[in-house]
Coordinates of C-alpha atoms in Angstrom, one line a residue:
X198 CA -65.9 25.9 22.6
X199 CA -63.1 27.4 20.9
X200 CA -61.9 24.8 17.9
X201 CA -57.8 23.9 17.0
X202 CA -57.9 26.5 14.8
X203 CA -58.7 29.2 17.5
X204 CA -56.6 27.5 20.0
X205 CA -53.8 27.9 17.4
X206 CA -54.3 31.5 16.6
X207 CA -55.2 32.9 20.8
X208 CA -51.9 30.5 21.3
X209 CA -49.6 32.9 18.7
X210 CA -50.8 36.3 19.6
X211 CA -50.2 35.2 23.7
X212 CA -46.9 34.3 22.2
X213 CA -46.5 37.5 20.7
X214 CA -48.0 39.5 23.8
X215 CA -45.0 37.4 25.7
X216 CA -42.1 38.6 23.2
X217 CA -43.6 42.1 23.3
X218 CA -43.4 42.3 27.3
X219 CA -40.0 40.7 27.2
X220 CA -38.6 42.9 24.6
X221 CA -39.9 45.9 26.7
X222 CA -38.3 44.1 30.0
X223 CA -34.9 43.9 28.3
X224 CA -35.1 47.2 27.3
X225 CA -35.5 48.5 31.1
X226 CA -33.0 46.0 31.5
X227 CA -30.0 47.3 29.0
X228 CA -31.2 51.3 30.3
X229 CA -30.4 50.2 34.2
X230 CA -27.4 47.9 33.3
X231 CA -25.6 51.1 31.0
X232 CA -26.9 53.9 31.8
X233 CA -28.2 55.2 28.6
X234 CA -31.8 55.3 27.2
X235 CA -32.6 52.9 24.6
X236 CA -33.0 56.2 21.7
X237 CA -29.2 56.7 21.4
X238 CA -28.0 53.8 19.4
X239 CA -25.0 51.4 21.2
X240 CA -22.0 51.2 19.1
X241 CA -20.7 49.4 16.8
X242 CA -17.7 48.3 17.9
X243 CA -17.9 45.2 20.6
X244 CA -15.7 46.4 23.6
X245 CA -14.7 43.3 26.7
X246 CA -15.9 45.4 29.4
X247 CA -18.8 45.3 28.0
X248 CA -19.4 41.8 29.2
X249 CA -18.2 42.5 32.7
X250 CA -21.2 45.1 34.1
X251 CA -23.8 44.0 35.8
X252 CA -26.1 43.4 32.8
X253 CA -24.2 40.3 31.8
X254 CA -23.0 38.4 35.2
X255 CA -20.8 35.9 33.8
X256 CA -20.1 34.1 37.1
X257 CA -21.5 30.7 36.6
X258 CA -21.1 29.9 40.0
X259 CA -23.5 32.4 41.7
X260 CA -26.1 29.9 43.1
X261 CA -23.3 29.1 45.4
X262 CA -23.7 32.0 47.2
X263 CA -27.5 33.1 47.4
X264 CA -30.8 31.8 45.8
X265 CA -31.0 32.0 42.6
X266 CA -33.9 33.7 40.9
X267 CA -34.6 32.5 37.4
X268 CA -37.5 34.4 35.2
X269 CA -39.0 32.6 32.0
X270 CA -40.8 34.7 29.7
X271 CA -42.0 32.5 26.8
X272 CA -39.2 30.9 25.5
X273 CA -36.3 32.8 26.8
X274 CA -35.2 32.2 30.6
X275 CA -33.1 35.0 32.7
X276 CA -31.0 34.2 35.7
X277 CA -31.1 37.4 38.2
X278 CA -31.6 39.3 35.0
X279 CA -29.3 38.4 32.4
X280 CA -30.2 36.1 29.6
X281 CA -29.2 32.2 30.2
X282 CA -30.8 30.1 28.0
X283 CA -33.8 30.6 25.1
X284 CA -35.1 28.5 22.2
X285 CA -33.1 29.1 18.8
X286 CA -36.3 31.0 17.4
X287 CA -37.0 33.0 20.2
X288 CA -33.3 34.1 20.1
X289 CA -33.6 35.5 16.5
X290 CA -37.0 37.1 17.3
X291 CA -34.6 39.0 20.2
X292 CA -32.2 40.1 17.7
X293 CA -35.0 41.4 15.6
X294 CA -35.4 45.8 16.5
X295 CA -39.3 47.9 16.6
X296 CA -40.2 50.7 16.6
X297 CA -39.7 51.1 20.7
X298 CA -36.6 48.1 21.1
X299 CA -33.1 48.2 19.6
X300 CA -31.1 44.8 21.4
X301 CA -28.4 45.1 23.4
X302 CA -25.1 45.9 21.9
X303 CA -23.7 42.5 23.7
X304 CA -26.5 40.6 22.8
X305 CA -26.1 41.7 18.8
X306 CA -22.4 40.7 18.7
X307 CA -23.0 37.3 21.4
X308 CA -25.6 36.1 19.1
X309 CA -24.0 36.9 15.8
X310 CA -20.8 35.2 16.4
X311 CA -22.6 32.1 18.2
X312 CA -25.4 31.5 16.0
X313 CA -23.2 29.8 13.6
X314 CA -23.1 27.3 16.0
X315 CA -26.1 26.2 14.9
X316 CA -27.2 27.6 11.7
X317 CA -25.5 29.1 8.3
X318 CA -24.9 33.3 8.4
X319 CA -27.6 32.9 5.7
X320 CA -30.3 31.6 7.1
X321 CA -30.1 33.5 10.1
X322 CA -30.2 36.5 7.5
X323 CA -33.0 35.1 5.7
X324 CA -34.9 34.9 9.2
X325 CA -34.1 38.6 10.1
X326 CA -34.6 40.1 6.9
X327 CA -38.3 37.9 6.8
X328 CA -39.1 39.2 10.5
X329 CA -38.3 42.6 9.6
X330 CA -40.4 42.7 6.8
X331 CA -43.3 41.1 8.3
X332 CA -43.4 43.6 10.8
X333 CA -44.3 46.3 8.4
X334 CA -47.4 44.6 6.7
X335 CA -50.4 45.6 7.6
X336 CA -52.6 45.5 3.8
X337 CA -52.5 49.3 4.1
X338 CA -49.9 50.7 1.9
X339 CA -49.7 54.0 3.5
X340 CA -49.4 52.2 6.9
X341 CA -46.9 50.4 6.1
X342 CA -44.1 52.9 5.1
X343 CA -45.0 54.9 8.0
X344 CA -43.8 51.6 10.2
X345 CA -40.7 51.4 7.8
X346 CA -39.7 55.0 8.4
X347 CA -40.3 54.3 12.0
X348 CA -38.2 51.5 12.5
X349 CA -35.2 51.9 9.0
X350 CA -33.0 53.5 11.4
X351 CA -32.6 50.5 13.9
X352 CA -32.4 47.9 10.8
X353 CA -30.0 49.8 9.2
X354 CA -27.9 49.9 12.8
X355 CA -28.2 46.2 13.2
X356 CA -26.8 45.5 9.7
X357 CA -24.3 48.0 10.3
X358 CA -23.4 45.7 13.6
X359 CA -23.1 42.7 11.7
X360 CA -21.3 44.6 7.9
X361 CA -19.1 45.4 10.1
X362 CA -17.9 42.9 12.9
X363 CA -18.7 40.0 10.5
X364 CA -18.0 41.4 6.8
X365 CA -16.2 37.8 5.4
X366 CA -20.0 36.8 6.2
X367 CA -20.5 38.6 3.6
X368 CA -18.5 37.1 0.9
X369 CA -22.0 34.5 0.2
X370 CA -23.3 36.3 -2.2
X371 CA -26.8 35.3 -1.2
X372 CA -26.1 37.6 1.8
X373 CA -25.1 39.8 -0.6
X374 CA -28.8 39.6 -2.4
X375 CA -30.3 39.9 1.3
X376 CA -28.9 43.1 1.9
X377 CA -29.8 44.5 -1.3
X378 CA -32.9 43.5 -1.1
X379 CA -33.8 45.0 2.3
X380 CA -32.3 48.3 1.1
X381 CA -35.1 48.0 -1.7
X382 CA -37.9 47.9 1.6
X383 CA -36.2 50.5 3.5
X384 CA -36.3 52.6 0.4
X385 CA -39.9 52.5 0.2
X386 CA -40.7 54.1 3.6
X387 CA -37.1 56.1 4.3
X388 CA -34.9 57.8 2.0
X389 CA -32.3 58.8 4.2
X390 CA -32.2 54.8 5.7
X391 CA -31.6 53.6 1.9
X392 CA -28.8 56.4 1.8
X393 CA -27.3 54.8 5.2
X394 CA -27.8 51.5 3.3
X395 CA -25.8 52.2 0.0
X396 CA -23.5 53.6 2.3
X397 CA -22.7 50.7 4.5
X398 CA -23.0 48.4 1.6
X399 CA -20.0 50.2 -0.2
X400 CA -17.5 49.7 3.1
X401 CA -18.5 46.8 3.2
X402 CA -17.2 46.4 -0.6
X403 CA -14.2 48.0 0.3
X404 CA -13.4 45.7 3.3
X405 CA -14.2 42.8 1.5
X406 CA -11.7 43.9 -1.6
X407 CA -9.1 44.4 1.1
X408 CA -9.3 41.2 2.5
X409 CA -8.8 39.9 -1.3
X410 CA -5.6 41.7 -1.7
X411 CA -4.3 40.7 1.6
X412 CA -4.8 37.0 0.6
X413 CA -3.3 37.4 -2.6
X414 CA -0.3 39.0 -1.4
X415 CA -0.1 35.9 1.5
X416 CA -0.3 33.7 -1.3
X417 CA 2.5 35.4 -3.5
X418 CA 4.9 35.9 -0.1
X419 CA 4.1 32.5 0.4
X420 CA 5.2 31.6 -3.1
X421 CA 8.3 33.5 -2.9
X422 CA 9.5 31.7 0.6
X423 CA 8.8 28.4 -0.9
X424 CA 12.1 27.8 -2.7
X425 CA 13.5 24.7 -2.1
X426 CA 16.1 25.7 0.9
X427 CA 18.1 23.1 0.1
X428 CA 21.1 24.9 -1.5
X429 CA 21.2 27.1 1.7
X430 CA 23.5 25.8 3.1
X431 CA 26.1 26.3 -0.4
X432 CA 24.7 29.9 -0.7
X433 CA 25.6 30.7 3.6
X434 CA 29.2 29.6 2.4
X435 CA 29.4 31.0 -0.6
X436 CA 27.9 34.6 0.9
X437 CA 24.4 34.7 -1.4
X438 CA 22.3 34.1 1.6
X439 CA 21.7 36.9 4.2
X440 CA 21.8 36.1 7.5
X441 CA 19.3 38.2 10.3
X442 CA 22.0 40.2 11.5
X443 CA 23.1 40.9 8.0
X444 CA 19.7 42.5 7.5
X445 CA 19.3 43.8 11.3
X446 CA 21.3 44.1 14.3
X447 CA 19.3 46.3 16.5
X448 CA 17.4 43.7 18.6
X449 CA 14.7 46.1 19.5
X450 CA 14.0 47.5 15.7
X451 CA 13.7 43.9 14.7
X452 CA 11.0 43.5 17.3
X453 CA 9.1 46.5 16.1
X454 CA 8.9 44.6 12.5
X455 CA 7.6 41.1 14.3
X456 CA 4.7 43.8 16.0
X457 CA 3.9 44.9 12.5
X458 CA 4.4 41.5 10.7
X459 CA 1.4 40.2 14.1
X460 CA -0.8 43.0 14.1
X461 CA -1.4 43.6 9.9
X462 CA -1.9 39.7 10.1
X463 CA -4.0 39.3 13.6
X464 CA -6.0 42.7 11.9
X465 CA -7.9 40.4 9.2
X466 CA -8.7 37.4 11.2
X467 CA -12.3 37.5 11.7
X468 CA -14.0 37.0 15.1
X469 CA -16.1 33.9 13.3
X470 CA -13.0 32.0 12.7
X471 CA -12.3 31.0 16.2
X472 CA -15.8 29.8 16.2
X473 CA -16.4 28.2 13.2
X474 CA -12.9 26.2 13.7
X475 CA -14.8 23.9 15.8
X476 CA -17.2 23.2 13.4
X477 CA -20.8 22.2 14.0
X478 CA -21.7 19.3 16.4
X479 CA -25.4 19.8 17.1
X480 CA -27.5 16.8 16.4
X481 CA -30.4 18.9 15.7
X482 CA -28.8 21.3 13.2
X483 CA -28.0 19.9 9.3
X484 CA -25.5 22.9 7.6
X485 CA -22.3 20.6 8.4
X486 CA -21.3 21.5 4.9
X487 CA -21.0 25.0 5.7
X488 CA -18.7 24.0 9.0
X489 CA -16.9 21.6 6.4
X490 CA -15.2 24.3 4.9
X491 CA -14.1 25.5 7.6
X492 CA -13.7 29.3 6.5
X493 CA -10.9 30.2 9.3
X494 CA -8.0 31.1 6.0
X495 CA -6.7 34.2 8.4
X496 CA -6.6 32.2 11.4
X497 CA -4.8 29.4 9.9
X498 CA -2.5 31.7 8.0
X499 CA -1.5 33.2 11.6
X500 CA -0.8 30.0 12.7
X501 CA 1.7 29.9 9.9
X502 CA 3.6 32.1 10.2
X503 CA 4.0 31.5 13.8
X504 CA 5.5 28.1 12.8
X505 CA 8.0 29.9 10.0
X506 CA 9.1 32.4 12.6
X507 CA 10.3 29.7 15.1
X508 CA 11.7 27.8 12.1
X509 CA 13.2 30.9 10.6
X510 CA 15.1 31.1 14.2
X511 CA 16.0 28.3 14.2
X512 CA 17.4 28.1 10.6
X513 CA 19.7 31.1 11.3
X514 CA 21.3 29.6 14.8
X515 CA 22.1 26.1 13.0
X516 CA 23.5 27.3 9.3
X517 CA 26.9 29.5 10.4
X518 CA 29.2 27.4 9.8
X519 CA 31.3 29.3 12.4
X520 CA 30.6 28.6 16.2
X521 CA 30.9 32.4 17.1
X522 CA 28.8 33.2 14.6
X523 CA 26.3 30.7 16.0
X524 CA 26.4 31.7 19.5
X525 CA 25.9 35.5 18.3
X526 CA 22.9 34.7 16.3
X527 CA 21.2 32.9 19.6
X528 CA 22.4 36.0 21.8
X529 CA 20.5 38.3 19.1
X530 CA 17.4 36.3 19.3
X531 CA 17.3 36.1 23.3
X532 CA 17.6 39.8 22.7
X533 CA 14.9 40.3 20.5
X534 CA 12.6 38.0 22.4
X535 CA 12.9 40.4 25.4
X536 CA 11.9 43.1 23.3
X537 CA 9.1 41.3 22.2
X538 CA 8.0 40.6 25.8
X539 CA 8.5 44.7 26.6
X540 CA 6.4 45.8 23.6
X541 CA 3.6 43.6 24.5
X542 CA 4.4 41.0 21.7
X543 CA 3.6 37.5 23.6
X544 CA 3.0 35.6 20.5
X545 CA 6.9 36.4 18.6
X546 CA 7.8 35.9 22.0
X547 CA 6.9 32.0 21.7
X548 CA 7.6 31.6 18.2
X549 CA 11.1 32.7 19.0
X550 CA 11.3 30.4 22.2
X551 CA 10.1 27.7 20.4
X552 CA 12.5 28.0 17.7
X553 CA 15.2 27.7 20.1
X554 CA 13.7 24.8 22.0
X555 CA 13.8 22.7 18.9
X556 CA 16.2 20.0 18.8
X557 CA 18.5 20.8 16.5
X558 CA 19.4 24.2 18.3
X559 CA 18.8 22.6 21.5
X560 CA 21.6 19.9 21.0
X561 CA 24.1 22.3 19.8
X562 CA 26.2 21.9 23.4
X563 CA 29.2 24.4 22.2
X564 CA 27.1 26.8 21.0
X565 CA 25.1 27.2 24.2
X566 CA 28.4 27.4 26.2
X567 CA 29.4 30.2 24.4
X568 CA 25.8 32.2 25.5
X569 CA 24.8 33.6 28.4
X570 CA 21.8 31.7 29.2
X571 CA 20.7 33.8 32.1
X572 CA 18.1 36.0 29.8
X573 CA 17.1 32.9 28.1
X574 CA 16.1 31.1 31.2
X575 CA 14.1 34.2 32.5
X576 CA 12.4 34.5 29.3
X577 CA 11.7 30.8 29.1
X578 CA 10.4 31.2 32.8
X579 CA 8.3 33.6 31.9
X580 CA 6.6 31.2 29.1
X581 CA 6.8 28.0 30.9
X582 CA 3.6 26.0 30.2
X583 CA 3.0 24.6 33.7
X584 CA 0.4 25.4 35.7
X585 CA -1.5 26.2 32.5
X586 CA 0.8 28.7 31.4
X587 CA 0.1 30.6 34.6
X588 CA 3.3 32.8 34.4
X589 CA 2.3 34.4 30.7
X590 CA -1.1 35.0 32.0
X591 CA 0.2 36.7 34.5
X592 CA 2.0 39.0 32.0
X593 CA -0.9 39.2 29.7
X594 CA -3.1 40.3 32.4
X595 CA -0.4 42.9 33.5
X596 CA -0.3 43.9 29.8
X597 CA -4.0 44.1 29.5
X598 CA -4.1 46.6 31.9
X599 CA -1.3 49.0 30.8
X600 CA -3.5 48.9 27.7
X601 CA -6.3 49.6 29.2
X602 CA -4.9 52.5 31.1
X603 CA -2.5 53.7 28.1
X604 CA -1.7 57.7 26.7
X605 CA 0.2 55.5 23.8
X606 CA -0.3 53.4 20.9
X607 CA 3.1 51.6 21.8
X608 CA 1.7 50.8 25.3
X609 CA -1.9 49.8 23.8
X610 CA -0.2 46.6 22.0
X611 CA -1.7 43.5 23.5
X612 CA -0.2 40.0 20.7
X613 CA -1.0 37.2 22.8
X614 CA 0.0 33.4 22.7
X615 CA -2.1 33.0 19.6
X616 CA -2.3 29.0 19.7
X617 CA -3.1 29.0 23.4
X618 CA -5.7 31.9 22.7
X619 CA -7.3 29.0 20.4
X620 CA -7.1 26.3 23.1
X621 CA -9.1 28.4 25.4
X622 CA -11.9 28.9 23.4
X623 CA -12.0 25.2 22.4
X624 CA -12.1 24.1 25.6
X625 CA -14.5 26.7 26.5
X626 CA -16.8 25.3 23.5
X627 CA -16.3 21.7 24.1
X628 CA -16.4 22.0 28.1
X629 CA -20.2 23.5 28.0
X630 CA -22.9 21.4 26.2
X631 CA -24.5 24.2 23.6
X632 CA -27.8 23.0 24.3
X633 CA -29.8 22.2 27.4
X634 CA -31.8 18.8 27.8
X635 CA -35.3 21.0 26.9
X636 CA -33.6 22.2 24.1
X637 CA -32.9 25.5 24.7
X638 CA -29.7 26.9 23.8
X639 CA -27.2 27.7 26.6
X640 CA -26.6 31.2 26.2
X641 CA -24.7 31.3 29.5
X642 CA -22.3 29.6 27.6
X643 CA -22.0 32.4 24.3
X644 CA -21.6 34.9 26.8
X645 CA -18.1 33.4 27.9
X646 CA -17.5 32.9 23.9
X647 CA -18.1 36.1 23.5
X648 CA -16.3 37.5 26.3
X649 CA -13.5 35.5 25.1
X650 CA -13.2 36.7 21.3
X651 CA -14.4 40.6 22.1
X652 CA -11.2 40.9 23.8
X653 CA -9.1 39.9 21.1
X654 CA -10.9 41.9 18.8
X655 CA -9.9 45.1 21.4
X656 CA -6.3 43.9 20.6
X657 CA -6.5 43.7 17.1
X658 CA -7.3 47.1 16.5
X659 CA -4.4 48.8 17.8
X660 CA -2.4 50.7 14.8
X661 CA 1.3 49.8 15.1
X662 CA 3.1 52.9 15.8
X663 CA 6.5 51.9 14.8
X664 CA 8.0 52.9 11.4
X665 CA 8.4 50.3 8.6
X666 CA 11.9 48.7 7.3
X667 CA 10.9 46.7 4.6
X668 CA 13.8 45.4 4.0
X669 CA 13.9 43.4 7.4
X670 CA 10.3 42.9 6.8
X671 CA 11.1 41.0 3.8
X672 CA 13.4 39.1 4.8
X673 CA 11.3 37.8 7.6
X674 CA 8.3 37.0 5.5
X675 CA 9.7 35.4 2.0
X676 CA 13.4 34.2 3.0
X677 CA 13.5 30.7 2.5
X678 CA 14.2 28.7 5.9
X679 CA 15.0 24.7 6.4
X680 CA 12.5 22.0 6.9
X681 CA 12.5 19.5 9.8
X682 CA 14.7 17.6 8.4
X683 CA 17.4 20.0 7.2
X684 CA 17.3 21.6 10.4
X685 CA 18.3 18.4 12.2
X686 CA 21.6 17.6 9.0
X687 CA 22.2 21.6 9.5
X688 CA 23.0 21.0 13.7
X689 CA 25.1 17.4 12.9
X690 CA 27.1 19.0 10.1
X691 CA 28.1 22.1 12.1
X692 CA 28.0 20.2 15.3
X693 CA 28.8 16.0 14.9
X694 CA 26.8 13.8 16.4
X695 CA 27.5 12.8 20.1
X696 CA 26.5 9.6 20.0
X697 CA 26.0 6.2 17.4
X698 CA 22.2 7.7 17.4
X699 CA 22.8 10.7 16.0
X700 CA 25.4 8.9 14.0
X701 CA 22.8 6.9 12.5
X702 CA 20.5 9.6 12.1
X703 CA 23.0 11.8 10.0
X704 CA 23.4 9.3 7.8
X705 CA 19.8 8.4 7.1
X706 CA 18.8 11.9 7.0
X707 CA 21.2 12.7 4.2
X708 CA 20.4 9.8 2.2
X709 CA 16.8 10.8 2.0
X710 CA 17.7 14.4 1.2
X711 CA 19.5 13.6 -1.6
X712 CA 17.4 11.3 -2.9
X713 CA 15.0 14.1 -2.7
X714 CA 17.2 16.5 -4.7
X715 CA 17.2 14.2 -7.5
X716 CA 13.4 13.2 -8.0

């Protein structure tokens, strides 16, 4: 009679049998699904249609139509073989390579972005780093860097995957500490890996000094549009303050600076960000401190400026204090706004809509008679949030496609509705329970996460191929624009109230403004 002891130890090497057999089943897997043997290394870069083949069948509804056939092997489940659901542990065991199994390329970048959701980066590092090492030991020295040479390479590619899809990861510096450190076991068995190591490890530097700079230089633009706009109005009359069409007057050049203004910004957003703005939820998980934080700077910096851009619109239609010079300041933005749908640019699009939906342009009667509103309402058509925006997806499938299919870096630019590109993937996290009732987690679920952010992350990496004005560019990042407030005195001063309403809100409105000016 075998004792605990036994049963314990004939239970962990069946356990390990079972991950060996599954790791080789996934490997005959991935080599069917893509058509390439499992020696070449995948990519680096995560591409959509990768998550479309037949290795990763995202159609939740496919029990409708036939039996299904679910496979368990250990603690990971398949669904007509692609992964649905696994425990957390078994999951990082999966992501860990050998000396005959590298993971899938989709699987690398679904689990790296999704984990979050229920651990820090870190200690999934930790975890890795520990398996990896573990792997190697055997008590014979000798033995053991013959394992490490065998198997650098693919450790080397999998922190390659995540250096380089996830660097801000990488600003923990006990992440930091775990890289270095594994490049101190690689070194032992394989120079060349170490090499690749140092390597990696010194883009990754450079990214990471990049994304400093880019903050910074937020933060000082950010500075510079802060001055208090309320003397606008006294420098418009007295000719100090430049007006859009002072700066620019080609509709489609101005355009071309909103694409590079959205792509340099949309270019530093991490993929993480979208999902650790939901923060952590799990009952069973304790890093909330980590989700506390938040860590989603770039995303909410794009958010930003989308809100100065409409307000920047909407400051420039209400300060002429000539009517003409109104209505040709709306005309210019209509114009630009179809530029911005041509190029691809979905999210200037809105920003410019939505500046001149606000009501203080909106209720500016005489300046709309003197527009032609046609464009306007075809535009505003196009964006019209029924139907759950069905007309701009529409578009953005339509634009997709030409990118897809495109000889040119102008036709390759994809800038969707950036806020409703956030709503989708909350909905698609808070619609799906993470984890099953046996406590698996529901990978079924990452998939469409993943599927979700790897497309935007083929949009952010077009180069803009239009040439730079700076001039315009600065005038559309640090001119100072009116607040809420001043936008709604701006419309009644150039446009007086219509009604004992407005009447009373004029006069309320510049009460608190000047009391305001002199605290």
């Amino acid at each position: 009679m075998n004792t605990q002891g036994e049963k314990g130890v004939e239970s962990r090497t069946e356990r390990g049998r079972s991950l060996f057999r599954l790791r080789r089943k996934q490997e005959s897997w991935s080599q069917a699904g893509n058509g390439h043997t499992q020696v070449n290394m995948p990519p680096t870069t995560p591409y959509a249609g990768k998550f479309s083949t037949s290795t990763y069948n995202n159609n939740i509804n496919l029990h409708k139509y036939h039996q299904p056939m679910e496979v368990s092997y250990g603690d990971m489940c398949y669904h007509d073989n692609s992964l649905v659901s696994g425990s957390l542990e078994a999951l990082i065991q999966h992501l860990v390579p050998t000396v005959d199994y590298y993971p899938d390329r989709s699987y690398v970048f679904t689990f790296l972005l999704s984990s979050r959701l229920f651990l820090h980066p870190y200690e999934l590092m930790s975890r890795l780093c520990h398996l990896c090492v573990e792997q190697h030991r055997s008590g014979d020295l000798l033995l053991d860097k013959i394992r490490i040479r065998d198997v650098a390479p693919k450790i080397v590619q999998l922190l390659t995957e995540w250096t380089e899809t996830f660097p801000y990861d990488f600003r923990d510096e006990r992440m930091m500490l775990c890289l270095k450190e594994m490049s101190h076991h690689l070194a032992r068995g394989d120079e060349y890996s170490w090499r690749a190591m140092q390597q990696m490890t010194q883009r990754l530097i450079r990214r990471l000094a990049a994304l400093g700079q880019y903050e910074e230089a937020i933060a000082t633009l950010n500075a510079s549009a802060a001055e208090r706009p309320t003397a606008l109005k006294a420098k418009q009359q007295n000719g100090q303050r430049n007006d859009v069409l002072s700066v620019c007057d080609d509709a489609f050049i101005l355009a071309q600076q909103l694409t590079h203004i959205e792509l340099d910004r949309l270019s530093f957003i991490g993929p993480e960000e979208f999902i650790q703005a939901f923060g952590m939820k799990d009952p069973l998980d304790n890093h909330k401190s980590f989700f506390r934080k938040r860590k989603t700077t770039n995303l909410e910096a794009y958010v930003a400026w989308f809100n100065r851009l409409s307000y920047l619109v909407a400051t420039d239609i209400c300060m002429p204090v000539k009517k003409k010079h109104r209505a040709r300041a709306l005309e210019f933005f209509i114009d630009v706004a179809r530029e911005c749908y041509n190029i691809g640019n979905f999210n200037s699009l809105m920003a410019i809509i939505t500046g001149m939906n606000m009501s203080p342009v909106s209720r500016l009667k005489k300046t709309w008679s003197k527009v032609n509103k046609d464009k306007f309402d075809i535009l505003e058509h196009q964006m019209d949030p029924s139907s759950n925006f069905s007309n701009y997806r529409t578009a953005l499938r339509g634009a997709t496609q030409r990118s897809i299919t495109a000889h040119s870096n102008q036709e390759k630019i994809v800038i969707p509705f950036f806020s409703l590109l956030i709503k989708d993937i909350y909905f698609l996290n808070e619609g799906c329970a993470s984890r099953l009732p046996n406590g698996h987690v529901n990978f079924e679920k990452l998939w469409d996460l993943a599927k979700q952010v790897s497309e935007f992350l083929v949009w952010r990496q077009v180069m803009c191929p239009f040439e730079r004005d700076r001039k315009i560019l600065q005038y559309l990042v640090t001119t100072p624009v009116f607040t809420e407030d001043e936008l709604h005195l701006a419309s009644y001063e150039t446009e007086g109230p219509g009604n004992h309403l407005e009447k009373d809100s004029r006069r309320s409105l510049r009460s608190s403004l000047l009391h305001r000016e002199h605290r």
